[in-house]
XYZ file of C-alpha atoms in Angstrom:
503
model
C -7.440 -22.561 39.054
C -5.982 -23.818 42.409
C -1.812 -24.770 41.292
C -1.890 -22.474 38.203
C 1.204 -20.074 38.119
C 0.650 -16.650 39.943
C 2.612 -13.974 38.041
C 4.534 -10.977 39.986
C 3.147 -8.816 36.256
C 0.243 -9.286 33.813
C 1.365 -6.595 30.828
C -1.223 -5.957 28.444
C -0.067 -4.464 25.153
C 3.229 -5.529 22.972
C 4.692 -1.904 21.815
C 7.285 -0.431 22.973
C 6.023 0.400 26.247
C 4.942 -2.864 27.043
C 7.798 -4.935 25.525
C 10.247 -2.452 27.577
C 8.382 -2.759 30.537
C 8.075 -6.479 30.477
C 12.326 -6.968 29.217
C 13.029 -4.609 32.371
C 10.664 -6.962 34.808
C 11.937 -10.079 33.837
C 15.211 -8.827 33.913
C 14.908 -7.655 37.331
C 13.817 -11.397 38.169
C 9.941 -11.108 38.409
C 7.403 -13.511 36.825
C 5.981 -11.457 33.554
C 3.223 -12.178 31.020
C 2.465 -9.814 28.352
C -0.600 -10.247 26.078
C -0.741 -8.410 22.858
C -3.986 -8.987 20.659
C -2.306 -8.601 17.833
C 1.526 -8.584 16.556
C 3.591 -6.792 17.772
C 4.685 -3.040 17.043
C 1.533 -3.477 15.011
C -0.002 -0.024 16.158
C 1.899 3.523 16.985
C 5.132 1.331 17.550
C 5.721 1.087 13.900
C 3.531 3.956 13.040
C 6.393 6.313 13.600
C 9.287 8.642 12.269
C 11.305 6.395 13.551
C 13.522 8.158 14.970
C 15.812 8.472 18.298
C 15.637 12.257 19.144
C 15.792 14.484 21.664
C 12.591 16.430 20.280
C 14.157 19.899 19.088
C 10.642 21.141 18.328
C 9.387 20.137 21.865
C 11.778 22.838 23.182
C 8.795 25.736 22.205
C 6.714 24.163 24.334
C 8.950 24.488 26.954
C 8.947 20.580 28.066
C 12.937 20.829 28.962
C 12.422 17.199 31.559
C 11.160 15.412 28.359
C 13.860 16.644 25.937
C 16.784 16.529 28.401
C 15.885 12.776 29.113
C 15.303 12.154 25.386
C 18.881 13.889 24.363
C 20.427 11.542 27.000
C 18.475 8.671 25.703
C 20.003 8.993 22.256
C 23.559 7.316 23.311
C 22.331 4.772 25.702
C 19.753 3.044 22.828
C 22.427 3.363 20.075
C 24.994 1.796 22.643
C 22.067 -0.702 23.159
C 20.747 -1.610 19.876
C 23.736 -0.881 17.099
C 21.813 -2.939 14.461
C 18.938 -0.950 14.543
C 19.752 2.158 15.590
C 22.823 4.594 14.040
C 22.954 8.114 13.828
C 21.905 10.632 11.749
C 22.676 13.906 10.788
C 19.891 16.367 10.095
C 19.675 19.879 7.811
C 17.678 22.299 8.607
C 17.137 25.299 6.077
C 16.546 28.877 7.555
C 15.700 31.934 5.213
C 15.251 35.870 6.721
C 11.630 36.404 7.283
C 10.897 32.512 7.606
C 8.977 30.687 10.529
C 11.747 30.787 13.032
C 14.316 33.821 13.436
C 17.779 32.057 13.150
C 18.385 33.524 16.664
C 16.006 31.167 18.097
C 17.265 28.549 15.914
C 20.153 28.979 16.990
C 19.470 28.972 20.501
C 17.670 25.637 20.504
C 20.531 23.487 18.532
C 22.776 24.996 21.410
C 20.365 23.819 24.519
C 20.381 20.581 22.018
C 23.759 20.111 21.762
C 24.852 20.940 25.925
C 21.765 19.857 27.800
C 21.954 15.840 26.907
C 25.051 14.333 27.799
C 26.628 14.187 23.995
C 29.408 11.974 24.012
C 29.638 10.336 20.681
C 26.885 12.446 18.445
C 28.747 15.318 16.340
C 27.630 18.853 17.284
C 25.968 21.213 14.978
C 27.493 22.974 12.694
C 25.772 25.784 9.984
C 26.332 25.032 6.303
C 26.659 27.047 3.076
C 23.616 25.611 0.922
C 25.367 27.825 -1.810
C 28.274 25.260 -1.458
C 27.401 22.202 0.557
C 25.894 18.944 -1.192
C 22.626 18.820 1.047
C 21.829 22.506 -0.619
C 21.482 20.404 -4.411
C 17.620 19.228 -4.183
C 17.026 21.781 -2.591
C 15.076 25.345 -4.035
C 17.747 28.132 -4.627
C 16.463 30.292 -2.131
C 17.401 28.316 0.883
C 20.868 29.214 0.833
C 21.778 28.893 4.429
C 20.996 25.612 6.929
C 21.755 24.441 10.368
C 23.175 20.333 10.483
C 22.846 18.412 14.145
C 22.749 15.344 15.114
C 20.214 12.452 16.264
C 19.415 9.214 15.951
C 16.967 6.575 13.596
C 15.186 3.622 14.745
C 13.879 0.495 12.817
C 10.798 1.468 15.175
C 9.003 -2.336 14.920
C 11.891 -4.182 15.441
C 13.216 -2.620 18.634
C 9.609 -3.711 19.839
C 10.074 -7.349 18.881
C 13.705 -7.388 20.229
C 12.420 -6.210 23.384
C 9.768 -9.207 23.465
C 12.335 -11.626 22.679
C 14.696 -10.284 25.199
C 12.014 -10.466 28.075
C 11.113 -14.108 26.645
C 14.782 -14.947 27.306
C 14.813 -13.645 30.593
C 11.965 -16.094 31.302
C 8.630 -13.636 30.645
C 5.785 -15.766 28.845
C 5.157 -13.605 26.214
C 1.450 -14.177 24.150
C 0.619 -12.578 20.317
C -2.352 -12.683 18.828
C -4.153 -12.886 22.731
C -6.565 -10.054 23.136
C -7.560 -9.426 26.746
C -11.030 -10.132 27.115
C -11.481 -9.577 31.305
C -9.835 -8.418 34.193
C -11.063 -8.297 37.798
C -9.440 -8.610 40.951
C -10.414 -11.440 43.010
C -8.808 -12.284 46.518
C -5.776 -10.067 46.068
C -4.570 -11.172 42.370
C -5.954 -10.128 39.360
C -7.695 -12.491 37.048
C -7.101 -11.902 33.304
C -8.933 -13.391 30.578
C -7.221 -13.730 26.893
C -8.668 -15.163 23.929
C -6.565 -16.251 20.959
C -6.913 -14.710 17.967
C -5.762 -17.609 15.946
C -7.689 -20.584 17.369
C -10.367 -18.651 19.662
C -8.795 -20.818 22.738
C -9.521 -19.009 26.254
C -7.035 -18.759 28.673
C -7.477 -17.215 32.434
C -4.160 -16.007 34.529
C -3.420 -15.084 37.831
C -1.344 -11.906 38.431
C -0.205 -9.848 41.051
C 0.006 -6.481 39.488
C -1.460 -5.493 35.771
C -0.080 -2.980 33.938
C -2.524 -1.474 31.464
C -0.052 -0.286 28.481
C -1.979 -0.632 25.523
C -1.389 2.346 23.908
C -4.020 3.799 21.635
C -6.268 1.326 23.023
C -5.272 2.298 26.841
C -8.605 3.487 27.592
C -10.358 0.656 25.360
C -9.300 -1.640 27.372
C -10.380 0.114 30.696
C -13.739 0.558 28.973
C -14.058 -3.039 27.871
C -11.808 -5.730 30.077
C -12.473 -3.612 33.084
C -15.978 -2.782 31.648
C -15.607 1.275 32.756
C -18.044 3.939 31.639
C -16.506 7.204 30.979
C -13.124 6.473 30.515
C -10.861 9.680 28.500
C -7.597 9.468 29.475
C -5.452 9.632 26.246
C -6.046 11.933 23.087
C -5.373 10.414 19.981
C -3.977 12.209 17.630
C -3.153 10.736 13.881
C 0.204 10.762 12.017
C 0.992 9.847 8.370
C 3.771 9.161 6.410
C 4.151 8.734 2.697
C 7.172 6.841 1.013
C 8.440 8.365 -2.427
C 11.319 7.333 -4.316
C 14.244 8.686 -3.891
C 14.258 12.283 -4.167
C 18.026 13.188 -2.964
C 21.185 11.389 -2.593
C 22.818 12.867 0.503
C 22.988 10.693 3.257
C 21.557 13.352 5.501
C 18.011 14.035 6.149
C 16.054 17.406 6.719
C 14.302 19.247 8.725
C 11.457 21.243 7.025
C 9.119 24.236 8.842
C 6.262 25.009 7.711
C 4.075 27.960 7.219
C 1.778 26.502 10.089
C 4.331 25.857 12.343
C 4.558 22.504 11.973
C 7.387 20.564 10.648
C 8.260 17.795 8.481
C 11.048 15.393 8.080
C 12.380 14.280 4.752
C 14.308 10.562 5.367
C 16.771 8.650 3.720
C 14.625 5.618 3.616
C 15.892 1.784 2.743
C 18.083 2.525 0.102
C 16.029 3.411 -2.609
C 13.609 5.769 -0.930
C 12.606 9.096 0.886
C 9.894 8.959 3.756
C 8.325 11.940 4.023
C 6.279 12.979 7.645
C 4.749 13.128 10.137
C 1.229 14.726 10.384
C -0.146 15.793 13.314
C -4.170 15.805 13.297
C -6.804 14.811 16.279
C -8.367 11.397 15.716
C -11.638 10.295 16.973
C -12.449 7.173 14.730
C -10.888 3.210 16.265
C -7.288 2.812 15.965
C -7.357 0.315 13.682
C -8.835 1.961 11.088
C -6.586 4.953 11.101
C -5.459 5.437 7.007
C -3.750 8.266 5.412
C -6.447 10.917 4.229
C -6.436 12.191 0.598
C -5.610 15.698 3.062
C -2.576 14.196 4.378
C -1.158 13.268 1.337
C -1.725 16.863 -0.152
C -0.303 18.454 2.914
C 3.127 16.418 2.471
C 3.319 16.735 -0.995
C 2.998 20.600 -0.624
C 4.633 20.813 2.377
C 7.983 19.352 1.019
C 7.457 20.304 -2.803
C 7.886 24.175 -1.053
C 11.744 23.204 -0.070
C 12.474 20.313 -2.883
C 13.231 21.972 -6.218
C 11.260 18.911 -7.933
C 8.171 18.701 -6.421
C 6.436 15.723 -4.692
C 3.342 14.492 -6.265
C 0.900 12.437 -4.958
C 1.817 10.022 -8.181
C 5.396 9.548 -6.859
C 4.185 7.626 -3.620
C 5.061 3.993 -3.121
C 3.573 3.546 0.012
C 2.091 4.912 3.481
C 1.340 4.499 6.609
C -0.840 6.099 9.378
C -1.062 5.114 12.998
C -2.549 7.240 16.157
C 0.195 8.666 18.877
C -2.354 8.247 22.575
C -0.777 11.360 24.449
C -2.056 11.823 27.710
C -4.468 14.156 27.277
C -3.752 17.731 29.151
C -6.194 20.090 27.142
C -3.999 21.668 24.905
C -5.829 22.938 22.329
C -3.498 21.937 19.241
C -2.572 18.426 18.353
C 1.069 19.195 17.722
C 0.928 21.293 21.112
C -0.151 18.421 23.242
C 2.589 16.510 25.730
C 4.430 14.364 24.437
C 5.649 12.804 27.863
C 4.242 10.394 29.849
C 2.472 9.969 32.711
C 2.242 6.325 35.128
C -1.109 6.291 37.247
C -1.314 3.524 39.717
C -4.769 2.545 41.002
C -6.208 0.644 44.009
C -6.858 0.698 47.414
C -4.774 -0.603 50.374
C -5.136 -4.171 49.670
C -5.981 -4.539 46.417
C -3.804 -5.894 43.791
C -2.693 -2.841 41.856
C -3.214 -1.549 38.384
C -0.488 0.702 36.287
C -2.124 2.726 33.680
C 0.731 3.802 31.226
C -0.332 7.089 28.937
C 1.556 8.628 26.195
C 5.449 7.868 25.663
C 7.776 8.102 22.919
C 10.526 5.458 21.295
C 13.339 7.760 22.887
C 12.127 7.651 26.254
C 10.696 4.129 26.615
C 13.553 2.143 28.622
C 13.272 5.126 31.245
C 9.778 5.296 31.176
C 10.120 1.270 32.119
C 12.843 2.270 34.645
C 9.787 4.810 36.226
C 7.518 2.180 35.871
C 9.228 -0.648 37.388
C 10.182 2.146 40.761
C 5.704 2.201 40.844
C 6.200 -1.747 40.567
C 8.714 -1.908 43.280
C 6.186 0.627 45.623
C 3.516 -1.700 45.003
C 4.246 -5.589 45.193
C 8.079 -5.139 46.692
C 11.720 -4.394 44.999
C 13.215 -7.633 43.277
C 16.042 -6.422 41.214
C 18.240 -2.857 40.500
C 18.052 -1.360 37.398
C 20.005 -2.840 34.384
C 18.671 -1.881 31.184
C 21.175 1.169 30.985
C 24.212 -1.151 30.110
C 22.451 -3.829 28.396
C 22.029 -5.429 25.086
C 19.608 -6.178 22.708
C 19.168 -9.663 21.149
C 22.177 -9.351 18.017
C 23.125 -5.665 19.063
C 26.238 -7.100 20.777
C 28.773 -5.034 18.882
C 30.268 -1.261 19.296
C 28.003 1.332 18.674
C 30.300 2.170 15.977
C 31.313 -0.647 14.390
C 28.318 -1.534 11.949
C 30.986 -1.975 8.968
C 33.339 -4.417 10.361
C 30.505 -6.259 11.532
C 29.127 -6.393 8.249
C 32.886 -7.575 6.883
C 32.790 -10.123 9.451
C 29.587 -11.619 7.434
C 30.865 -11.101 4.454
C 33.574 -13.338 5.459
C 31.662 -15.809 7.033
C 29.379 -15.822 4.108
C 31.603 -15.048 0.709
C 28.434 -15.605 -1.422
C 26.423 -13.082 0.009
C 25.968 -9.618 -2.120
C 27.034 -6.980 -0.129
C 23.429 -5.315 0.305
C 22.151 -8.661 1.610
C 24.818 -8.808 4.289
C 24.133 -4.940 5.326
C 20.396 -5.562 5.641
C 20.850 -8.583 7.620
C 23.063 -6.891 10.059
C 21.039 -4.047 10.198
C 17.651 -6.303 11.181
C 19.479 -9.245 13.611
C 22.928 -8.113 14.299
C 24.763 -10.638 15.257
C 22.039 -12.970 15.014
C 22.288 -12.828 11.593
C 24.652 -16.087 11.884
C 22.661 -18.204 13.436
C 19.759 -17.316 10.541
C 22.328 -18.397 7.753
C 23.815 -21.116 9.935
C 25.926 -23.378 7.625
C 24.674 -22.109 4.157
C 27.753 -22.385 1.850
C 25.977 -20.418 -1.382
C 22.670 -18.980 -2.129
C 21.008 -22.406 -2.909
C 21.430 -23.014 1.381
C 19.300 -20.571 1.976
C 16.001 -22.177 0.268
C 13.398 -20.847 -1.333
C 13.681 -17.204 -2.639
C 10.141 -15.161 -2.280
C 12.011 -12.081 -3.734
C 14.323 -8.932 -2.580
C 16.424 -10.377 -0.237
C 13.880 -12.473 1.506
C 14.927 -16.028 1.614
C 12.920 -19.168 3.348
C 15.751 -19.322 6.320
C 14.995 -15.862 7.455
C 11.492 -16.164 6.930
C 11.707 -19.444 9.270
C 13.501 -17.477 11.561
C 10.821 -15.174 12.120
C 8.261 -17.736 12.261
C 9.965 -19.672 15.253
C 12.003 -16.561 17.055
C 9.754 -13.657 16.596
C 6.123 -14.459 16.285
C 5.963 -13.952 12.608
C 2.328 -15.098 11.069
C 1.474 -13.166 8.436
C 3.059 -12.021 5.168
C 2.567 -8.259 6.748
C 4.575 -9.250 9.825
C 7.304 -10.524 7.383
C 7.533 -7.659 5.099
C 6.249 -4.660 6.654
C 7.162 -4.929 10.259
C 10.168 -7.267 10.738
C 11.863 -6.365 7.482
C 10.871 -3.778 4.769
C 11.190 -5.927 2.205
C 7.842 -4.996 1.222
C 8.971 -2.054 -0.551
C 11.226 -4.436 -3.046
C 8.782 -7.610 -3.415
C 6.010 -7.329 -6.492
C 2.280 -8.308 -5.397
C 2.375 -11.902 -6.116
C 5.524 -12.693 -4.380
C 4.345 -10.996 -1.541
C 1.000 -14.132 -2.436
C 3.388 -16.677 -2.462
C 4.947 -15.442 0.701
C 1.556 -15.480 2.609
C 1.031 -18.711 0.953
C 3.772 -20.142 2.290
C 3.695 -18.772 6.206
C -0.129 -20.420 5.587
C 1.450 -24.019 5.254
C 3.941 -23.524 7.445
C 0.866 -22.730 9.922
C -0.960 -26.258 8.873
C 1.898 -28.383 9.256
């Protein structure tokens, strides 16, 4: 091994911890690697909501550090990332005699609205259901309803922005290159991958290692560091299901349930509502975590008690399930467990150090890198000051509230593009959504069509910028296009990434 590159950071996992941590390193002028055994966003990182909030319900349980930094979050990320995140207004119905008094209601959208640094986000207001659109789908007895503000993510590709970002900024960034072995061995740690694509082995040097694989956070102690014993992080399941539309109001809604937990009903892609989240213990691997026939009749009832036409299990398009790892502080509900996180560094004086990186939310993961790079700093030396606060994703390099005239400019760039096309584009690369089309004059340019709006030189683009492989990383975690492509176009597609592969 004698001339092989030392790294300053080995990161193991490619969410949005790891991504943000590795983006923030690199930026900061360290030598990064980050090895993700699979794609990336491919676990809890796409698994979620998706949304950019400050966490009103997180307010019961009295974690006021967590929501304040979330709430200030909000503005920074949309500032950050205008192509993939934007605002959204929310509606919550109250009735007399329902879960929460309006009081307390009340009380919470006001800490909400004053304890985050609100600059740009409208404040809550309380609507009329009697009069006000959102009240239409809605059952006639919710006649009253609190709107507020907060934000939505396209969860998975704020991950793979943050990989290419950190790749840019000179990290060596590795899908599809599980972690097979780590041990320390004269002050650096020696890490093992194996590709999952060819079975090639590959041994680095690091540093520092920063263990933030998620769901798999302990697995990975267990296995690579071969551990005994190892319970850090409880895993607890959420599910989504995907209906068509049921409303037409831009907004979406907050609903409370008899149990206390709540629901979110989302404007989703155009054409459809997603309706979650769930909020269960899991026990099973996190890669097998699917929807349960339970799930899907606690959403359906659980919104078909607010909508005035019910949601059937018949009406669902599609799902999807993935496992939240909170750091496990013995609460004795699922939905009562932390959702903030907590950095533990580990090894003696002299030692090269391990971070171990539990729980963590979209919101919060550029501070929670910030946090993590201060341990990084303690433990190998300071290189750079933080940055990320005033940065720029790859293609988000336009006002946080100019989406439309960014979406005219393409237009005008591109005259033979249907509006929808152009919006969707924007709304996945930004301003990167030129150098995709590059000097297509009409439709023909853009080769092959596989369906929806998918076209051979985005799909290209994804193969050679973002680590696209599979017909799933095309449709279901770069782009949605999933939802609007039949079976066997979705063949042809994986067909097609196969010869692209061989060649």
């Amino acid at each position: 091994m004698s001339g092989q590159p030392i790294y300053d950071l080995f990161v193991i996992g490619g969410g949005i911890n790891g991504c943000g941590i590795a983006r923030d390193a690199a930026g900061r002028g360290y030598s990064v690697a980050l090895a993700e055994m699979n794609d990336f966003a491919s676990g809890t990182s796409s698994g979620a909501t998706k949304l950019i909030h400050g966490g009103l319900r997180y307010l019961e349980h009295y974690e006021f550090r967590l929501v304040r930094e979330a709430l200030m979050e909000r503005e920074v990320l949309w500032a950050m990332a205008p192509h993939v995140i934007w605002p959204l207004r929310f509606v919550l119905p109250f009735q007399k005699g329902g879960i929460r008094p309006a009081w307390l209601i009340r009380l919470g959208l006001f800490l909400y609205d004053n304890l985050g640094g609100r600059k740009l986000l409208p404040a809550t207001k309380t609507l009329d259901l009697r009069r006000d659109p959102a009240g239409k789908p809605l059952k006639p007895v919710f006649s009253k309803a609190f709107e507020y503000s907060d934000g939505w993510v396209d969860d998975a590709r704020m991950v793979v922005l943050n990989a290419r970002d950190a790749q840019i900024r000179g990290a060596n960034i590795l899908s599809r290159a599980r972690v097979v072995s780590a041990h320390r061995e004269e002050g650096h740690w020696v890490v093992t991958t194996k590709s999952q694509r060819d079975g090639s082995v590959v041994t680095h040097k690091a540093r520092m290692l920063v263990n933030a694989a998620g769901p798999w956070v302990d697995q990975v102690l267990a296995g690579a560091f071969g551990r005994n014993n190892v319970h850090n992080v409880r895993l607890v399941q959420g599910s989504h299901i995907i209906v068509r539309k049921k409303f037409t109001d831009p907004r979406a809604y907050f609903f409370q349930n008899p149990d206390n937990r709540i629901i979110f009903a989302i404007p989703y892609e155009g054409e459809f509502t997603l309706i979650g989240t769930t909020d269960r213990d899991y026990t099973e691997d996190p890669k097998d975590v699917r929807i349960s026939p339970e799930e899907v009749n606690y959403l359906c009832d659980a919104a078909s008690e607010y909508f005035q036409e019910p949601v059937r299990p018949d009406d669902i398009v599609w799902s999807y399930s993935a496992v939240r790892p909170l750091f496990d502080d013995g609460a004795s509900k699922a939905q009562e467990a932390t959702r903030d996180y907590v950095l533990k560094i580990e090894g003696n004086s002299g030692d090269a150090p391990l971070l171990n990186v539990f729980g963590g939310k979209l919101t919060t993961y550029r501070r929670l890198a910030e946090h993590a790079l201060e341990k990084i700093g303690e433990s190998i030396g300071e290189k750079g000051p933080a940055w990320t606060a005033g940065s720029r994703l790859p293609g988000g390099d336009f006002a946080a509230t100019a989406f439309e005239p960014t979406v005219a400019d393409l237009l005008k760039a591109y005259p033979f593009l249907e509006r929808g096309h152009a919006e969707r584009l924007i709304r996945c690369y930004g301003t990167d959504s030129k150098s995709i089309l590059g000097k297509a004059r009409s439709v023909a340019d853009l080769g092959r069509h596989f369906g929806g709006t998918l076209y051979e030189a985005e799909v290209r683009w994804l193969v050679d910028m973002e680590w696209a492989v599979t017909a799933e990383d095309v449709l279901w975690r770069r782009t949605k296009q999933g939802l609007f492509l039949t079976p066997e176009e979705a063949k042809g597609l994986d067909a097609y990434l196969g010869m692209l592969a061989a060649a």
